[in-house]
Short mmCIF file of C-alpha atoms and ligand atoms in Angstrom, two decimals:
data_model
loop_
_atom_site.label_atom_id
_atom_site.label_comp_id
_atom_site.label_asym_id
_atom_site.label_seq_id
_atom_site.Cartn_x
_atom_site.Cartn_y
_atom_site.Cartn_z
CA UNK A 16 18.23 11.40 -45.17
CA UNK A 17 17.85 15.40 -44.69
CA UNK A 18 14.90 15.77 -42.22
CA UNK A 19 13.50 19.26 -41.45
CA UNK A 20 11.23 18.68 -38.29
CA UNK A 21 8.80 21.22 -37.00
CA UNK A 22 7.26 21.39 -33.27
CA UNK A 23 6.23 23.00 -30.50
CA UNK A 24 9.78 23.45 -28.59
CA UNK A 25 8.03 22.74 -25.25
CA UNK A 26 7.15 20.41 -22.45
CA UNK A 27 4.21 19.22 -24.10
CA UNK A 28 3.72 15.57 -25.55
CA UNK A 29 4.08 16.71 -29.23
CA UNK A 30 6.85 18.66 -28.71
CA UNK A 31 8.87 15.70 -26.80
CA UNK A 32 7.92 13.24 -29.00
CA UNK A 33 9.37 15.94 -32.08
CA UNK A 34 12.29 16.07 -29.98
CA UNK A 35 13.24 12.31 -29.56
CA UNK A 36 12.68 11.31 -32.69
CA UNK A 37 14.50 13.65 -34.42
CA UNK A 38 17.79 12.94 -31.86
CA UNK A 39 17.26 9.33 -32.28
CA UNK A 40 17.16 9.79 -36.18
CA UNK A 41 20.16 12.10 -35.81
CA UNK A 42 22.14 8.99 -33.60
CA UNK A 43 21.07 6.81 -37.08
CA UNK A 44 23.02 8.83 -39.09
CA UNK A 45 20.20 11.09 -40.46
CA UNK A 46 20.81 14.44 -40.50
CA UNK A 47 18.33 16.72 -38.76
CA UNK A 48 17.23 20.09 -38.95
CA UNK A 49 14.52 21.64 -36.48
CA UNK A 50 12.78 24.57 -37.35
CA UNK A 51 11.01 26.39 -34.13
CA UNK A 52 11.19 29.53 -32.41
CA UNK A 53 13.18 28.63 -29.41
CA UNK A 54 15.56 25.41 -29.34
CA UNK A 55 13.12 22.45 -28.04
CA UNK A 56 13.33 21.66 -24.20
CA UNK A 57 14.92 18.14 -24.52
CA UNK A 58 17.25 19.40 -27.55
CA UNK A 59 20.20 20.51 -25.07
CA UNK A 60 23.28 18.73 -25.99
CA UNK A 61 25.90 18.93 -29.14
CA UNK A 62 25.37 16.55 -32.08
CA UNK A 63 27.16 16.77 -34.80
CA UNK A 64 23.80 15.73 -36.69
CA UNK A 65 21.83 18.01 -35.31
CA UNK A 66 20.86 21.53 -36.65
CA UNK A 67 18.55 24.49 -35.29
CA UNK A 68 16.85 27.04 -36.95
CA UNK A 69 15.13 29.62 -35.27
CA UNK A 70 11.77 31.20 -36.40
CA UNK A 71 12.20 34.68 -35.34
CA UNK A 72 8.80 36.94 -35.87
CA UNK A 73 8.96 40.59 -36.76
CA UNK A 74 7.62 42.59 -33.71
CA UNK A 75 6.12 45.80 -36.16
CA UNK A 76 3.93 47.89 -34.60
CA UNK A 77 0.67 47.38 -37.14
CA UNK A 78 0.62 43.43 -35.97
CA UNK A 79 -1.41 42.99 -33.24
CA UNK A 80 -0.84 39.20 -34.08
CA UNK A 81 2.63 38.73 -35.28
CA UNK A 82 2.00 36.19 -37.75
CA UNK A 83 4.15 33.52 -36.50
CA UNK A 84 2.81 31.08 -39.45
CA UNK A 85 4.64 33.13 -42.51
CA UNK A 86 7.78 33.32 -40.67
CA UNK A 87 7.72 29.41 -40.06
CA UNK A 88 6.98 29.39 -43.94
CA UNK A 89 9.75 31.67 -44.79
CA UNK A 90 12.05 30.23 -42.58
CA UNK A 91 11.19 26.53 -44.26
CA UNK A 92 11.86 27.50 -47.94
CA UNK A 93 15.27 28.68 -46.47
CA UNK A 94 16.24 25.73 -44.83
CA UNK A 95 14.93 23.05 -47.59
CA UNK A 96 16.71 25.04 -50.23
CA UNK A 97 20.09 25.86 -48.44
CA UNK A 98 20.29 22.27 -46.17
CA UNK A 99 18.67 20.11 -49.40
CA UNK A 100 16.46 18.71 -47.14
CA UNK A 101 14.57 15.66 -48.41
CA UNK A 102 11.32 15.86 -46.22
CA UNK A 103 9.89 17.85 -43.84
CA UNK A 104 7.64 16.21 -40.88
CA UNK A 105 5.53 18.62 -38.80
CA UNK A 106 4.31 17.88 -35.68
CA UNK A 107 0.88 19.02 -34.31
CA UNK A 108 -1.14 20.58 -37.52
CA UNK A 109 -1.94 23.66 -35.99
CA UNK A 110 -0.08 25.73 -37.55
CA UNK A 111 2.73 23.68 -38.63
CA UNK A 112 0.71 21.93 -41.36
CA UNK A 113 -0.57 24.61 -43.35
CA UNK A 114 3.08 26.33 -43.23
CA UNK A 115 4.65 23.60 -44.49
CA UNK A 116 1.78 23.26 -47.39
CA UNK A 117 2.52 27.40 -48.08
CA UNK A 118 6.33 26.67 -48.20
CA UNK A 119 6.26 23.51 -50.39
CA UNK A 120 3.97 25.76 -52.54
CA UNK A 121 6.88 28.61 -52.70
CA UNK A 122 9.99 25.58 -52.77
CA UNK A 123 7.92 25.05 -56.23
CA UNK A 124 8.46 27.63 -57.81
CA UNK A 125 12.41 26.96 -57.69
CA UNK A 126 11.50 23.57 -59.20
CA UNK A 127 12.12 22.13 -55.41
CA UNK A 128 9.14 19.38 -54.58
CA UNK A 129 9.14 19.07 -50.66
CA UNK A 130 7.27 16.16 -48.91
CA UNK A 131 5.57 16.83 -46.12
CA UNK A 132 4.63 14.81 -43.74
CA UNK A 133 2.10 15.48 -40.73
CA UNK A 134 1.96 14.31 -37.31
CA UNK A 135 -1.57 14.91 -35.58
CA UNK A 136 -0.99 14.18 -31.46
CA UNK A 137 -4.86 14.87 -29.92
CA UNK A 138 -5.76 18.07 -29.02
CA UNK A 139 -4.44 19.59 -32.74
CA UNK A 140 -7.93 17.26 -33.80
CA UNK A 141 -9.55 16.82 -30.75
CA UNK A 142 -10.18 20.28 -29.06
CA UNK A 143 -8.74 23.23 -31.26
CA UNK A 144 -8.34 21.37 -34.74
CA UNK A 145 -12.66 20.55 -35.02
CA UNK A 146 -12.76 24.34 -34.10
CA UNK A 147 -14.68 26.17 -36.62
CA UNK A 148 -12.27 28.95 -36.74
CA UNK A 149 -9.60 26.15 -38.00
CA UNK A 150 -10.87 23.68 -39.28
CA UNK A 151 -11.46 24.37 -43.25
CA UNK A 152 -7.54 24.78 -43.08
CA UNK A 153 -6.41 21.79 -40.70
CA UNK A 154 -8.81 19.44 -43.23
CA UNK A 155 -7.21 21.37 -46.34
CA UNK A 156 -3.25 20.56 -45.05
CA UNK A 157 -4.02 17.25 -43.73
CA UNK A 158 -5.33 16.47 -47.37
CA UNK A 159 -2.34 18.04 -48.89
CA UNK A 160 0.19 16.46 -46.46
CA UNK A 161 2.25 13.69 -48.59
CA UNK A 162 1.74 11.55 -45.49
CA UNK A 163 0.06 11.82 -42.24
CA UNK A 164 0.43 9.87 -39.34
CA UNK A 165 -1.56 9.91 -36.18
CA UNK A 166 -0.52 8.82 -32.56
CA UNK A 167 -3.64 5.76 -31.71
CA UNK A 168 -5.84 4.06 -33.75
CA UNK A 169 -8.47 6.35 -31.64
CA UNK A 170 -6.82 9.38 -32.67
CA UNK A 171 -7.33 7.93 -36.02
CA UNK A 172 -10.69 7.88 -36.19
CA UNK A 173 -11.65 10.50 -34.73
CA UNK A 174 -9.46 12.57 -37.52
CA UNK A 175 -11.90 10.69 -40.08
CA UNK A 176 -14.70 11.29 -38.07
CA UNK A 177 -14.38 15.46 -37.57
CA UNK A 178 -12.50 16.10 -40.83
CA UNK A 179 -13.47 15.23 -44.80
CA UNK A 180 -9.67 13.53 -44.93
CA UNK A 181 -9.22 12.03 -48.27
CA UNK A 182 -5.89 10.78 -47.23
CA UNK A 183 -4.79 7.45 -46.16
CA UNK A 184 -3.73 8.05 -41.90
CA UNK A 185 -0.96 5.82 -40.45
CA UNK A 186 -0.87 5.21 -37.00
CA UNK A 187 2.61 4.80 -35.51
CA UNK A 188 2.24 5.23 -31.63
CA UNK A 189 4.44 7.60 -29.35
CA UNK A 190 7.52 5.93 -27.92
CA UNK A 191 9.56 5.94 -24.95
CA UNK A 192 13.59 5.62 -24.79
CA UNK A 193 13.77 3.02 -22.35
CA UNK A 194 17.92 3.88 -22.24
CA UNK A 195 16.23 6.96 -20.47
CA UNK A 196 13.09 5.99 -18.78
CA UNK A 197 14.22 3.21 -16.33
CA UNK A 198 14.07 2.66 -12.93
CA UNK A 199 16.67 4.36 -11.16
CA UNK A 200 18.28 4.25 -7.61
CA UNK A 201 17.27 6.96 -5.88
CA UNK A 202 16.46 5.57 -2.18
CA UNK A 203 17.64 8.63 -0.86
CA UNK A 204 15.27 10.90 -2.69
CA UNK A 205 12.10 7.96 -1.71
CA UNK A 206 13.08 8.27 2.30
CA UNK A 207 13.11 12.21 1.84
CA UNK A 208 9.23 11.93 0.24
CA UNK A 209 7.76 9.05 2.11
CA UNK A 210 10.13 9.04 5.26
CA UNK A 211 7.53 6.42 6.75
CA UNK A 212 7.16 4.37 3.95
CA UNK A 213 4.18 5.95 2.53
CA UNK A 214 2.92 4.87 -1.10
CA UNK A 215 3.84 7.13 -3.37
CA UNK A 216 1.45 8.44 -6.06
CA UNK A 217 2.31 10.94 -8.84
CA UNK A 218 0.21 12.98 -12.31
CA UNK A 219 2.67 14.93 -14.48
CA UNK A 220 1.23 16.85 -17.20
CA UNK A 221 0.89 20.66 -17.91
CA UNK A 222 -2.10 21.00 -15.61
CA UNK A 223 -5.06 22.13 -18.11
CA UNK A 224 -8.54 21.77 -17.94
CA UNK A 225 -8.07 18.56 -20.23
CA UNK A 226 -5.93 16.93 -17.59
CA UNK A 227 -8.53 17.06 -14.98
CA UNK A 228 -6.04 17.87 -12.35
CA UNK A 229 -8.55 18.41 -9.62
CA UNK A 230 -9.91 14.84 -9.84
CA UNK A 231 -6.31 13.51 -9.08
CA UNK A 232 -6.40 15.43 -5.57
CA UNK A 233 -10.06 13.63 -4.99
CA UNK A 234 -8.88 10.42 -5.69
CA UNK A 235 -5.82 10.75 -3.41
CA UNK A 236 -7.87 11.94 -0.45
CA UNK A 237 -9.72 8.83 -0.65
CA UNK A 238 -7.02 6.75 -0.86
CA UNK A 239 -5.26 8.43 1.81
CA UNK A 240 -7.84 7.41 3.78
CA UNK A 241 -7.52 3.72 3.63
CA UNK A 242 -2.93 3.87 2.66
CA UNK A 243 -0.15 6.00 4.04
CA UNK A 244 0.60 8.18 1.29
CA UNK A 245 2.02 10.81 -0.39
CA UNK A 246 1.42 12.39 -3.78
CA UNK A 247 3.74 14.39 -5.97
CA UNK A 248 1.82 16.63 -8.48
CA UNK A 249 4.71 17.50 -11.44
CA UNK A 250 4.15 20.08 -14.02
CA UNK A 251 3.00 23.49 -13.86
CA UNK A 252 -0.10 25.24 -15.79
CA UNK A 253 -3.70 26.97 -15.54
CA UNK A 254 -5.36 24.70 -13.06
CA UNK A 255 -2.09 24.44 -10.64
CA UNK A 256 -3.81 27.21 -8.08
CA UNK A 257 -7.05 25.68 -8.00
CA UNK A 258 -5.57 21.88 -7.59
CA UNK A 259 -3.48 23.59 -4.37
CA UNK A 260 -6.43 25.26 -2.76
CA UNK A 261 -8.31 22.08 -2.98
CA UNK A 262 -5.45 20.42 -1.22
CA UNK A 263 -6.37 22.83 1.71
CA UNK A 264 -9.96 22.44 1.22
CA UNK A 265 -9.96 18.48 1.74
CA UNK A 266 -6.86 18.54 4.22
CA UNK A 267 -4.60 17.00 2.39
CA UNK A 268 -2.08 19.46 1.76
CA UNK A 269 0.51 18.14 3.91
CA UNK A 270 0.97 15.23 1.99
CA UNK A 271 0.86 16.64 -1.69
CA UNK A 272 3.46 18.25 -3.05
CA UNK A 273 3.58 20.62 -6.34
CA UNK A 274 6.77 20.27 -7.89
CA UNK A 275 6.75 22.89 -11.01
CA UNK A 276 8.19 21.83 -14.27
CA UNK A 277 10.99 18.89 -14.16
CA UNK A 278 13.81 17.77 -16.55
CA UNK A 279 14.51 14.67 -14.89
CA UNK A 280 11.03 13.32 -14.96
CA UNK A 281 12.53 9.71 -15.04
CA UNK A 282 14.24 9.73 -11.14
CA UNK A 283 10.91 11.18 -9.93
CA UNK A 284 9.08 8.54 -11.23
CA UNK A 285 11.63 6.10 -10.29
CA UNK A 286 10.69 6.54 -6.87
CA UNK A 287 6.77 6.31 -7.05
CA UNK A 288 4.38 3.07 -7.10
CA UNK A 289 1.24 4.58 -9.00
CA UNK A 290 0.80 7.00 -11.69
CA UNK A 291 -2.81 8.91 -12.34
CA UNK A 292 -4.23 9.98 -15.33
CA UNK A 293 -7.50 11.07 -15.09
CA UNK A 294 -7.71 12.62 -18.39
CA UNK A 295 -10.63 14.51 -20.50
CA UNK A 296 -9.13 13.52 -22.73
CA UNK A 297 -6.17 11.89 -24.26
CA UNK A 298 -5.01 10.90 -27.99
CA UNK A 299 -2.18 8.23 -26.18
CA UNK A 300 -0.87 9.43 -23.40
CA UNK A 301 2.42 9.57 -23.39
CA UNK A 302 3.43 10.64 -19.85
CA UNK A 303 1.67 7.52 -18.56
CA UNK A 304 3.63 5.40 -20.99
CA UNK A 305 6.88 7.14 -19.55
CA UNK A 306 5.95 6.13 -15.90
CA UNK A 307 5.32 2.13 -16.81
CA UNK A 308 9.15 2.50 -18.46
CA UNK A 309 9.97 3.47 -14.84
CA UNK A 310 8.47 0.12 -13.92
CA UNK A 311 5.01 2.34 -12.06
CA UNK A 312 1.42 0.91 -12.84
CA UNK A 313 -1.09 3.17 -14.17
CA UNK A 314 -4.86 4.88 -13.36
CA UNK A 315 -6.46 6.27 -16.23
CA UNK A 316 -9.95 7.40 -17.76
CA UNK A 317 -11.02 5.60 -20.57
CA UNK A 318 -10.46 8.48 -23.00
CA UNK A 319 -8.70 8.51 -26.35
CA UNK A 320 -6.03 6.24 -27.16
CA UNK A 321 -5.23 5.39 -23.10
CA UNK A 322 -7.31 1.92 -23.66
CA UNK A 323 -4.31 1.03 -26.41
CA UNK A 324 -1.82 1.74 -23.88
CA UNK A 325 -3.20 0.62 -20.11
CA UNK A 326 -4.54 -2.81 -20.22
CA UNK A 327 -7.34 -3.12 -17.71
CA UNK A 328 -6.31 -5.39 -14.36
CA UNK A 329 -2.79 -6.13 -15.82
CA UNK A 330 -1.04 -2.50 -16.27
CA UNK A 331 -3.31 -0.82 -14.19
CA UNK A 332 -6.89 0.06 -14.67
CA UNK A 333 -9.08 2.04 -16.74
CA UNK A 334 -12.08 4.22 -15.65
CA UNK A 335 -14.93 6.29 -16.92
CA UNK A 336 -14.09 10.26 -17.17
CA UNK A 337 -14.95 11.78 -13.90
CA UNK A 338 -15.26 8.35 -11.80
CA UNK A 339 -13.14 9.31 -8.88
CA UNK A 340 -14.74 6.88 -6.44
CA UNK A 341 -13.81 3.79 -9.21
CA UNK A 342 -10.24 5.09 -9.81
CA UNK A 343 -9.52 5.68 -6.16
CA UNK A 344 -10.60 2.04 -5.48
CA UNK A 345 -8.63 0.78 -7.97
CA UNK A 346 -5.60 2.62 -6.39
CA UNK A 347 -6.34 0.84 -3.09
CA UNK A 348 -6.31 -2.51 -4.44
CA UNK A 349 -3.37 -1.93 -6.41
CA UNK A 350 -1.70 -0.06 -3.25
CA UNK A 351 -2.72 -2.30 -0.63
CA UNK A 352 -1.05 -5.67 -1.23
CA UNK A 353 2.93 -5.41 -1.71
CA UNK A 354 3.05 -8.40 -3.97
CA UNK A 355 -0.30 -7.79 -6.04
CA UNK A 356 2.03 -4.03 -6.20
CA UNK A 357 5.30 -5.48 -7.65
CA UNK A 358 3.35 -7.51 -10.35
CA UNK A 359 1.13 -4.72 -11.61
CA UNK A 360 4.80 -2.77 -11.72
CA UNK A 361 6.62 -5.58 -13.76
CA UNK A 362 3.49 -6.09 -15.87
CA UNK A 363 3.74 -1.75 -16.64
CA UNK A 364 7.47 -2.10 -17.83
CA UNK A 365 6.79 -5.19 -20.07
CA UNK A 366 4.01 -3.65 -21.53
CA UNK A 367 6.17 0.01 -21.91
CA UNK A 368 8.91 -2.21 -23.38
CA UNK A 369 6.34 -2.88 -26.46
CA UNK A 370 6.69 1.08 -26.98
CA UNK A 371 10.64 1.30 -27.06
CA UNK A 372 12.51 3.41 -29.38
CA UNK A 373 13.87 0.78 -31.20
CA UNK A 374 10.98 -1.00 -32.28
CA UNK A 375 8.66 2.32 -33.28
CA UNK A 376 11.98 4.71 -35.03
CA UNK A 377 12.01 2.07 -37.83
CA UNK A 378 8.25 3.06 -38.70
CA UNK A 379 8.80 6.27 -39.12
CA UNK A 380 12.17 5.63 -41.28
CA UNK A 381 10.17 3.23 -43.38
CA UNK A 382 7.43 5.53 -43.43
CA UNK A 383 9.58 8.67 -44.91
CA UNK A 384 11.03 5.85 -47.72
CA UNK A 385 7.42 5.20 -48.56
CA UNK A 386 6.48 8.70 -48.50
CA UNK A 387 9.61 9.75 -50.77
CA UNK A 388 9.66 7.06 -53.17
CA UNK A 389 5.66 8.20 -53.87
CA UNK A 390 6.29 11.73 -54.09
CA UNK A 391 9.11 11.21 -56.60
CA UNK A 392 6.68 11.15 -59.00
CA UNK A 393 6.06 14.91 -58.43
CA UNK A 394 9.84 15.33 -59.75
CA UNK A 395 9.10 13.86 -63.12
O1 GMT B 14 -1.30 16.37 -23.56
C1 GMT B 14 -0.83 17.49 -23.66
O2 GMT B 14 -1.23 18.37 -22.95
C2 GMT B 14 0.22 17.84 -24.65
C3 GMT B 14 -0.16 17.36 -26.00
C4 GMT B 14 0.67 17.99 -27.08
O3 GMT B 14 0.20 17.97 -28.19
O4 GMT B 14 1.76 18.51 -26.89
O5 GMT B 14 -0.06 15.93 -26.00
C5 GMT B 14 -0.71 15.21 -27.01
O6 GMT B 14 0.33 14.57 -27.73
C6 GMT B 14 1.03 13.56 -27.00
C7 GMT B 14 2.16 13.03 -27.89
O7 GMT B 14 1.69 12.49 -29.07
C8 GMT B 14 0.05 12.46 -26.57
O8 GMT B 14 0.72 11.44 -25.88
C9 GMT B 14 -1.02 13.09 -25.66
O9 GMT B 14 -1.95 12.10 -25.31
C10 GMT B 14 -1.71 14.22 -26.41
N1 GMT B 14 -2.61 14.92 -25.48
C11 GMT B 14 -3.95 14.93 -25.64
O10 GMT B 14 -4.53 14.33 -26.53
C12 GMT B 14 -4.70 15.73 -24.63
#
């Protein structure tokens, strides 16, 4: 297949997830094309499969808002005609939905019929999507999408729940590369953290409100109280400045350390022994998910889609949003006995090995067949 995939070309979940898939389809033999304005942060390599378009917005004076969302629809109806793609799946809806749904409108009227399918990932639903501002257009290009997919049955419902969606919504949950995310040796890099053996706790995410990145520091000075420990905060974003001077504020600051953004997310996590996800919420949550491939148990809220992931008492635990007390208590018992440690840890990579590449990629293949042989009626 020709696959035209649109993302955000960041850090973020979406954009990673975009980003795997499409190299994993590309290492199936697909060939595919992504369509963003800078090349995606995990898309750094040569594949012969593997194309790149860039969505480059005109800077003209009158614009106080270049609008990015005609140039991703111009720059689509260039690519599907010239490559021949055979489907286009967008990731996150805002705005990559309703471009696609302009473009497959223009592709029309050179007797091309595009399907497009739509990815929602959380916050594209959950926070900006039920928006008033967007979201008579997010419900009017999820409708029109030939397929949509969302990330957790939770994510799911809540899409039926905010939005008049007519269409049918397949869940196919994110998935981790366990190739990738495994647990590597990297004593070295442990002794230079924890040089006493402390426990070491991490949180990765892009540090927004959403992330709750000020409850992980409360829950670490309480556990710090009872373990020797050490926490590595990795990730960079609005709320990094206010997590820091609470550091200093509860005394803690010597044993916390703010590492910025991070390619090789899997040999930090390779040397840690709890992750902490304290989310607002959270459609899956796929850092977490990338920290049990490293073989580390998990602390979450309850939000979202984390109860499909984290099962309670066996991959970690699962609290209320805000409960700091409950999740650092949690932490201690999980902390505090070495062998009750390693089990929770084997239990986190069995459970992330339900998640693999191998087994999800085939459900989105089989979902584009589906999705193609239905839309070939449009060609008639
Ligand atoms: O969580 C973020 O801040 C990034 C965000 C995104 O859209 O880039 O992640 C969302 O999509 C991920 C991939 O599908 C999910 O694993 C995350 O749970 C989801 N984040 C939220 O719902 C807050």
């Amino acid at each position: 297949m020709k696959i035209g995939i649109v993302c955000y070309p960041t850090f973020g979940g979406s954009g990673v997830v975009a980003t795997e898939l499409g190299k994993a389809l590309a290492d199936r033999g697909h060939q595919v094309h992504f369509v963003t304005y800078n090349q995606p942060a995990r898309l750094d390599f040569f594949s012969e499969n593997l194309f790149y378009h860039e969505v480059s917005v005109s800077k003209y004076p009158l614009f106080e808002y270049p609008p990015y969302e005609l140039a991703l629809a111009s720059r689509l109806v260039d690519v599907v005609r010239f490559e021949n793609l055979d489907i286009l799946h967008v990731h996150y809806a805002i705005p990559h939905a309703s471009a696609a749904f302009m473009a497959k409108q223009i592709l029309l009227t050179y007797g091309i019929y595009i399907p497009v399918v739509t990815t929602l990932h959380g916050t594209d639903i959950t926070l900006v999507g039920k928006d008033r501002t967007y979201k008579p257009v997010v419900t009017f290009s999820i409708n029109k999408s030939d397929g949509v997919t969302a990330v957790s049955e939770h994510l799911r419902k809540d899409t039926y729940e905010f939005f008049e969606i007519e269409n049918e919504i397949r869940v196919i949950p994110n998935f981790v590369d366990l190739t990738r995310f495994s647990l590597k040796p990297k004593d070295h890099f442990k002794k230079a953290i924890a040089p006493a053996g402390e426990k070491i706790l991490i949180h990765t995410s892009n540090f927004r409100k959403v992330k709750r990145t000020q409850d992980v520091i409360r829950i670490f000075a309480k556990v710090i109280k009872k373990i020797p420990a050490k926490l590595l905060m990795v990730g960079d974003g609005e709320q990094r400045s206010d997590c820091e001077q609470l550091c200093r504020d509860l005394e803690v600051d010597d044993n916390v350390r703010f590492l910025g953004k991070q390619d090789a997310i899997e040999e930090i996590l390779s040397v840690s022994d709890l992750f902490l996800m304290p989310s607002e919420s959270e459609s899956f949550g796929l850092a977490a998910l990338e920290a049990m491939a490293c073989k580390v148990p998990v602390i979450t809220s309850n939000a979202g889609g984390l109860p499909e992931l984290n099962v309670e008492g066996v991959t970690g635990f699962l609290k209320d949003i805000g409960d700091v007390d409950g999740m650092a208590e949690k932490a201690i018992y999980i902390l505090e006995d070495e062998a009750r440690l390693e089990t929770f840890k084997d239990n986190a990579l069995a459970r992330a090995k339900e998640f693999d590449l191998s087994i999800i990629l085939p459900r989105y293949e089989s979902y584009y067949m589906e999705v193609l042989e239905k839309s070939k009626m449009h060609l008639i």
